[in-house]
Short mmCIF file of C-alpha atoms in Angstrom, two decimals:
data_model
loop_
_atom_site.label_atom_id
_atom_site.label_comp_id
_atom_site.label_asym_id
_atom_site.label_seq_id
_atom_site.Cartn_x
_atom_site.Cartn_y
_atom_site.Cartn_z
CA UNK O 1 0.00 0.00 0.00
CA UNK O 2 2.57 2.76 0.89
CA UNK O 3 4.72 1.44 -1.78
CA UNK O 4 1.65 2.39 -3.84
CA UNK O 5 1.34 6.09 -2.75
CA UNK O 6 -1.63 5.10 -0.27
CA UNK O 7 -1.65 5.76 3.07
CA UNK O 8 -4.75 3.50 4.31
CA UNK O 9 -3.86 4.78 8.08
CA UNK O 10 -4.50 7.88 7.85
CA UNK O 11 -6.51 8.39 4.37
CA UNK O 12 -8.70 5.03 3.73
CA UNK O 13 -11.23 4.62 0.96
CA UNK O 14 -14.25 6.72 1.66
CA UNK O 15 -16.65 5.64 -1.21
CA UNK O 16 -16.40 3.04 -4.15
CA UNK O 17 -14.70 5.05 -6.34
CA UNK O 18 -12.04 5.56 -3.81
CA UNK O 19 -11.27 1.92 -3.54
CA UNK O 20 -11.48 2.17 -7.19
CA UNK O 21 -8.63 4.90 -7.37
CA UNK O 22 -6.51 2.96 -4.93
CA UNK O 23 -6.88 -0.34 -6.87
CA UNK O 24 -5.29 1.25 -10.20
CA UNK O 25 -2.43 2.94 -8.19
CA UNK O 26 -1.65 -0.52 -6.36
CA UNK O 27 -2.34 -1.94 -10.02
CA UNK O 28 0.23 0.50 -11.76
CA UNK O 29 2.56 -0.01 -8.73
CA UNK O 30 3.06 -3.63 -10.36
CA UNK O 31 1.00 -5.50 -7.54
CA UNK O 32 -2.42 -6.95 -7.57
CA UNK O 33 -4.46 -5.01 -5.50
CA UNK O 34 -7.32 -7.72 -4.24
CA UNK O 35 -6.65 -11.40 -4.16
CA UNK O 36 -8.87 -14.01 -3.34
CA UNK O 37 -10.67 -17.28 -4.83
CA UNK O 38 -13.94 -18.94 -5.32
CA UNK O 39 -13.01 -22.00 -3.03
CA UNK O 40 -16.36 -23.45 -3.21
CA UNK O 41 -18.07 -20.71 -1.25
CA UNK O 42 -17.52 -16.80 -3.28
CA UNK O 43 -14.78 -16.14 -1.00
CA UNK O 44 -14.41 -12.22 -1.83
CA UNK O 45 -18.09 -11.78 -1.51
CA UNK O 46 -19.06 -14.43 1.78
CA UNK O 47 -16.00 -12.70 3.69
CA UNK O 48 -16.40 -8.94 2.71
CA UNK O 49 -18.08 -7.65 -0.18
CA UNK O 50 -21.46 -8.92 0.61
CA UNK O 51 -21.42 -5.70 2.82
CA UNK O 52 -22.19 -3.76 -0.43
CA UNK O 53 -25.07 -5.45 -0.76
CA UNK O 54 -26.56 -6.14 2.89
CA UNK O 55 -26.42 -2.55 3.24
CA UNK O 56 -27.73 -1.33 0.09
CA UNK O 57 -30.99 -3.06 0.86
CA UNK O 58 -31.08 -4.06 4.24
CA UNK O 59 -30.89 -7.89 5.48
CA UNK O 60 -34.28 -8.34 5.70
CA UNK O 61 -34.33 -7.95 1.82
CA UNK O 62 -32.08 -11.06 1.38
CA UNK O 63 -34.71 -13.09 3.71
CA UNK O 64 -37.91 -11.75 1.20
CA UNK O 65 -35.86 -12.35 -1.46
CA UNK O 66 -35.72 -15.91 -0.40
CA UNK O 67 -39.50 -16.23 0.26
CA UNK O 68 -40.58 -14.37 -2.78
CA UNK O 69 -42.24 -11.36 -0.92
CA UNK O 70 -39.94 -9.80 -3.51
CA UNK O 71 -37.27 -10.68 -6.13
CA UNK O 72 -33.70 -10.53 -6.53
CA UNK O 73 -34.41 -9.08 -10.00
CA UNK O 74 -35.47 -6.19 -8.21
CA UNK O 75 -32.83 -5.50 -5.70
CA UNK O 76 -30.48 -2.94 -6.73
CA UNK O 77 -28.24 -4.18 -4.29
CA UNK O 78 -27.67 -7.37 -5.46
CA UNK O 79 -27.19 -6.22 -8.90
CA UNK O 80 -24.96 -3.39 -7.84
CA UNK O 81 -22.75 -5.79 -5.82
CA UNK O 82 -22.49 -8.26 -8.71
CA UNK O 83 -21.84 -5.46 -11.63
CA UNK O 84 -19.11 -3.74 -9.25
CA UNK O 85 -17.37 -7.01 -9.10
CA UNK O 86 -17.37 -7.54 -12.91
CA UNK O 87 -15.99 -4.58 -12.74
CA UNK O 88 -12.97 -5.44 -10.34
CA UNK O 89 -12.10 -8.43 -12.63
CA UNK O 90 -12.61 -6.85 -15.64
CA UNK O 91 -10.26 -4.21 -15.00
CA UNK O 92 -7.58 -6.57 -13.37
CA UNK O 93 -8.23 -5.31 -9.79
CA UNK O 94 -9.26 -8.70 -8.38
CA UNK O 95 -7.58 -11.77 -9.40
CA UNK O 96 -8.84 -12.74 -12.87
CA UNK O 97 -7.99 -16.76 -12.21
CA UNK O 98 -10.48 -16.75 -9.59
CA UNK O 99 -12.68 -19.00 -9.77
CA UNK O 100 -9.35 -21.62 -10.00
CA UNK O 101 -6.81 -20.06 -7.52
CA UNK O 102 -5.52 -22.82 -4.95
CA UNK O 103 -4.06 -20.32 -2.70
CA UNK O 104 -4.93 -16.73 -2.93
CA UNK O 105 -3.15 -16.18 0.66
CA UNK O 106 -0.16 -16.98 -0.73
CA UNK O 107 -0.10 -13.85 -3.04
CA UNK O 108 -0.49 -11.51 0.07
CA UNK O 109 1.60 -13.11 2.59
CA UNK O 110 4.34 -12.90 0.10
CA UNK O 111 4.18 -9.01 -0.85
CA UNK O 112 2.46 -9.77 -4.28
CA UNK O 113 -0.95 -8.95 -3.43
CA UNK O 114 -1.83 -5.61 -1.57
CA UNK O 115 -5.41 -6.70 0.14
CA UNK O 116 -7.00 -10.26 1.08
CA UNK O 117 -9.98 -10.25 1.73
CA UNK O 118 -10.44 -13.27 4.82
CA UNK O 119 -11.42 -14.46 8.50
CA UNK O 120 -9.85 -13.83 11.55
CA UNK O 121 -8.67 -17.48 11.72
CA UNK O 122 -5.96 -15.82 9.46
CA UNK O 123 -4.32 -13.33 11.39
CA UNK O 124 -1.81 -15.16 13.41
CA UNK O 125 -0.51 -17.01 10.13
CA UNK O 126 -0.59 -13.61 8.02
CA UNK O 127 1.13 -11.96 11.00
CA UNK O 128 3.82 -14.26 11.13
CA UNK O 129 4.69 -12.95 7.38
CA UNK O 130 4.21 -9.66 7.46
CA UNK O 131 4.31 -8.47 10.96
CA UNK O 132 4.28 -4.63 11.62
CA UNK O 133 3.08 -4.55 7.80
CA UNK O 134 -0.18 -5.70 8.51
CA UNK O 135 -3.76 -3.99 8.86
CA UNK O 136 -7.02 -4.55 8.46
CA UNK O 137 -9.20 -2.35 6.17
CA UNK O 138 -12.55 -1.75 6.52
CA UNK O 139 -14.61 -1.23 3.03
CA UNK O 140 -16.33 1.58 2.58
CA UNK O 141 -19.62 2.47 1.97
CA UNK O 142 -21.72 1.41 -1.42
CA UNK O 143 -22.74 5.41 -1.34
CA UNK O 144 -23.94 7.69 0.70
CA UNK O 145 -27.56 6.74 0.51
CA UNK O 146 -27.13 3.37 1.62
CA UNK O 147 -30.04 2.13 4.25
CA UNK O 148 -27.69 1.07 6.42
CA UNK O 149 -24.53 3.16 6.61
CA UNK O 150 -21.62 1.58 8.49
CA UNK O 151 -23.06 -1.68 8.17
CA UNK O 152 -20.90 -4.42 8.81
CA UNK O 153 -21.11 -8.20 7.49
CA UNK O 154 -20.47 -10.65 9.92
CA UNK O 155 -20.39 -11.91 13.35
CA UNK O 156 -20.57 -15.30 14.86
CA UNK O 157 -19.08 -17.54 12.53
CA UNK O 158 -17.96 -20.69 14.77
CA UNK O 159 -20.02 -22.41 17.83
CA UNK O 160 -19.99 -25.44 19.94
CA UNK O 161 -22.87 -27.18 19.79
CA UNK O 162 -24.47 -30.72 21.97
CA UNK O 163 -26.74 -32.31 20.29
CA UNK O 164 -29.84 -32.92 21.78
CA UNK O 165 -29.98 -36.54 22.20
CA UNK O 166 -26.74 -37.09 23.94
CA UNK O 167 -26.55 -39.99 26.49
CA UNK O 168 -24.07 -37.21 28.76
CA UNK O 169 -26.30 -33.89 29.56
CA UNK O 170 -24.43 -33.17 32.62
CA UNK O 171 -21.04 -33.80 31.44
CA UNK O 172 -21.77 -31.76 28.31
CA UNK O 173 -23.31 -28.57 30.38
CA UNK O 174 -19.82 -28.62 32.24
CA UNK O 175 -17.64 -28.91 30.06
CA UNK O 176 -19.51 -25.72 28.14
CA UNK O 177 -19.72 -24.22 31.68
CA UNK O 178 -16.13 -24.27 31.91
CA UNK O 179 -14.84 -22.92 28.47
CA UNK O 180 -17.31 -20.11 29.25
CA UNK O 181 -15.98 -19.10 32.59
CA UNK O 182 -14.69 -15.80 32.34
CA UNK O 183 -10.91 -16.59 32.61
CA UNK O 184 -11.01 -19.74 30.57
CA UNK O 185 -12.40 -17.78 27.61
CA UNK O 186 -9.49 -15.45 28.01
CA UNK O 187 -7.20 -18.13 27.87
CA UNK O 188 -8.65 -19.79 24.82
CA UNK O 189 -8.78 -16.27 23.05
CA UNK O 190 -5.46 -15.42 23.33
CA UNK O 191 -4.53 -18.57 21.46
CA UNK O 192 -7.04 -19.02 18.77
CA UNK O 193 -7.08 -15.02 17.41
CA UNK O 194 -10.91 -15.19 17.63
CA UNK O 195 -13.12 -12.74 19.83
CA UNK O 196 -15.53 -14.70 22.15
CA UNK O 197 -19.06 -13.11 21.39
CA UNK O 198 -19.42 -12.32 25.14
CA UNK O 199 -19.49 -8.47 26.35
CA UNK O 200 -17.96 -8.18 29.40
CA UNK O 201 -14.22 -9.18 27.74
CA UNK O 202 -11.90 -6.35 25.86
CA UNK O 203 -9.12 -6.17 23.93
CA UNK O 204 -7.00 -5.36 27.12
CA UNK O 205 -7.98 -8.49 28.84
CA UNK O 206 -6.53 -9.99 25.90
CA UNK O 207 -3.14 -7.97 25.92
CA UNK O 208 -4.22 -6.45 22.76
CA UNK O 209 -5.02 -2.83 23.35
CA UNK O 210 -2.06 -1.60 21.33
CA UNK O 211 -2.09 -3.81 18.36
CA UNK O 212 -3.56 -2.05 15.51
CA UNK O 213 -4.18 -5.16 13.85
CA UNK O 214 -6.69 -6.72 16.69
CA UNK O 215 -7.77 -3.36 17.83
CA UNK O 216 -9.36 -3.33 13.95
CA UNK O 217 -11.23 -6.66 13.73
CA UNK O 218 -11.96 -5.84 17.71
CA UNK O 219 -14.19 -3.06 16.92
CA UNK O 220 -15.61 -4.48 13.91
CA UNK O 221 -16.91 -6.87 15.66
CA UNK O 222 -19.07 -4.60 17.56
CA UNK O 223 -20.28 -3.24 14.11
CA UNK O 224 -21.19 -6.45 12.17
CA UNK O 225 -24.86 -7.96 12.74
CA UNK O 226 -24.34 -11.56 11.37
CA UNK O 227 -23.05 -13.29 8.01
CA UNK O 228 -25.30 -12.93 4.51
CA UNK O 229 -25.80 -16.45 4.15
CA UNK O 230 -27.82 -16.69 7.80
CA UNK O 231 -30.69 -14.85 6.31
CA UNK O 232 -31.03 -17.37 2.93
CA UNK O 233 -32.49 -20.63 2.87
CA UNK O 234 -29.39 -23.03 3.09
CA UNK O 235 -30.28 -24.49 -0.74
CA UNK O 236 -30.57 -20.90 -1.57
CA UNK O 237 -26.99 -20.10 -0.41
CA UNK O 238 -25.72 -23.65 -2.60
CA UNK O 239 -27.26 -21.70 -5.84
CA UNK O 240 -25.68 -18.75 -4.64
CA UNK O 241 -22.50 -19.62 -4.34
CA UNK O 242 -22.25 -22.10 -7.28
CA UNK O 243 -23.35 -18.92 -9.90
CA UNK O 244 -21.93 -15.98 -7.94
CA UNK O 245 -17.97 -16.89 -9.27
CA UNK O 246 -19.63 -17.26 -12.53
CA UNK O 247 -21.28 -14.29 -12.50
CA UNK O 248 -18.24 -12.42 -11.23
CA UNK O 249 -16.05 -13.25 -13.86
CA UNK O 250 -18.80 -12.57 -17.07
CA UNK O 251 -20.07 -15.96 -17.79
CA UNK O 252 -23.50 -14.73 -16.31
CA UNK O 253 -24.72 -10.88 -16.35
CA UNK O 254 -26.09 -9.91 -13.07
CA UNK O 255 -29.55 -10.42 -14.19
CA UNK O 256 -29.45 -13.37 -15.25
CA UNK O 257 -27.85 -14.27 -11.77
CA UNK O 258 -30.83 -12.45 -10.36
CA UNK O 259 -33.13 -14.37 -12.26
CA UNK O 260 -32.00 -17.68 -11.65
CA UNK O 261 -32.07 -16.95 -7.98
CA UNK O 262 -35.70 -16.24 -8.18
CA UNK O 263 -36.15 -19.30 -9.95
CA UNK O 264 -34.82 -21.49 -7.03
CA UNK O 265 -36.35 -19.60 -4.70
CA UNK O 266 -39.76 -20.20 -6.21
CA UNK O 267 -39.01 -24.13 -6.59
CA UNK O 268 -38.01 -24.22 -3.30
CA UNK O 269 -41.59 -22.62 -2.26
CA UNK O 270 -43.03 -25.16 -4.41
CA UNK O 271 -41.78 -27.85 -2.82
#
């Protein structure tokens, strides 16, 4: 980034067109400015462009979408979202292999790729590469008119769960009892580099009040309301991610994605 002219710090991305701006400077620079892959699951869009979307519309639009009360080929959102990553591809800005890169980390852990877009589970192993290089940096706004400004996607992504037929109850309440003692979840934070979704814990119980790095994802945390894919019919998201990549890289215009999502959404009301 700073060997692109940018100084993310202190002058981030304010709208679309700023990350826009920033992408052909890292471009011209001679890196690529936003690496990341399909892998099964629209990557780039499940981990941080789906905010461009979400907030466009609101996430009760993804659940009406999904139950027909009204269409994907009506939301401007999605179609925004989907023609502003054509966009990004077509002009070389995000990875044009992909819907076939193995390991888009790869590219950013070793200086040839300015942003990854990613999870927290990465942080450690991207820290161990880059150290004092890296940050986190939080997309801007769609626009100014968005209906939910600020908006972050995300949230509780990983859970332990008992299921309900278990021959050990007790055992299993204690054992959940335990991790979830105060102290114990500080422990198990500080080696995992994940937040426990508990509000009485901060980043200096964790020793990480002056890291920028965890300060970042920290207080993004408190921002983000929960992940796109929570508010879709799971079949819904399988048709979503199996034609978003496609759409992405031009194989699909973003109304025809739009209309083929309707489609399943309507079968899956027939059924």
């Amino acid at each position: 980034i700073k060997k692109s002219g940018l100084d993310f710090e202190n002058n981030p991305p304010k709208t679309v067109d700023d990350f826009m701006t920033a992408c052909e400077k890292i471009k011209q620079a001679g890196y690529q400015p936003v690496v990341s892959s399909d892998g099964g699951y629209n990557g780039a869009v499940s981990f941080t462009f789906n905010k461009w979307w979400s907030q466009q519309e609101g996430l009760q639009r993804l659940s009406s979408n999904g139950q027909q009360i009204t269409k994907f080929a009506d939301d401007i959102g999605f179609l925004n979202l989907f023609t502003t990553l054509q966009t990004l591809i077509k002009k070389g800005y995000l990875n044009e292999d992909y819907t076939t890169k193995a390991d888009p980390g790869f590219d950013f852990y070793n200086g040839k790729a300015a942003m990854y877009p990613t999870g927290n589970w990465d942080i450690e192993g991207a820290k161990g590469y880059l150290g004092d290089n890296l940050r986190i940096l939080r997309l801007p706004d769609f626009s100014a008119d968005v209906k939910q400004p600020g908006f972050e996607a995300g949230g509780l992504g990983q859970s332990l769960c008992v299921l309900n037929y278990t021959s050990y109850p007790q055992e299993c309440v204690d054992l959940l009892s335990w991790l979830n003692n105060r102290e114990n979840s500080i422990r198990l934070g500080k080696h995992i580099s994940k937040f426990p979704a508990r509000n009485d814990l901060s980043l200096t119980d964790f020793g990480w009040e002056n890291d920028p790095v965890y300060k970042s994802v920290f207080e993004l945390g408190q921002k983000a309301e929960t992940w796109h894919e929570f508010a879709m019919d799971p079949v819904l998201v399988n048709e979503y991610y199996a034609l978003g990549a496609s759409c992405m890289t031009g194989k699909m215009t973003p109304a025809e994605f739009a209309e083929a999502m309707d489609a399943k959404a309507q079968e899956l009301l027939g059924e």
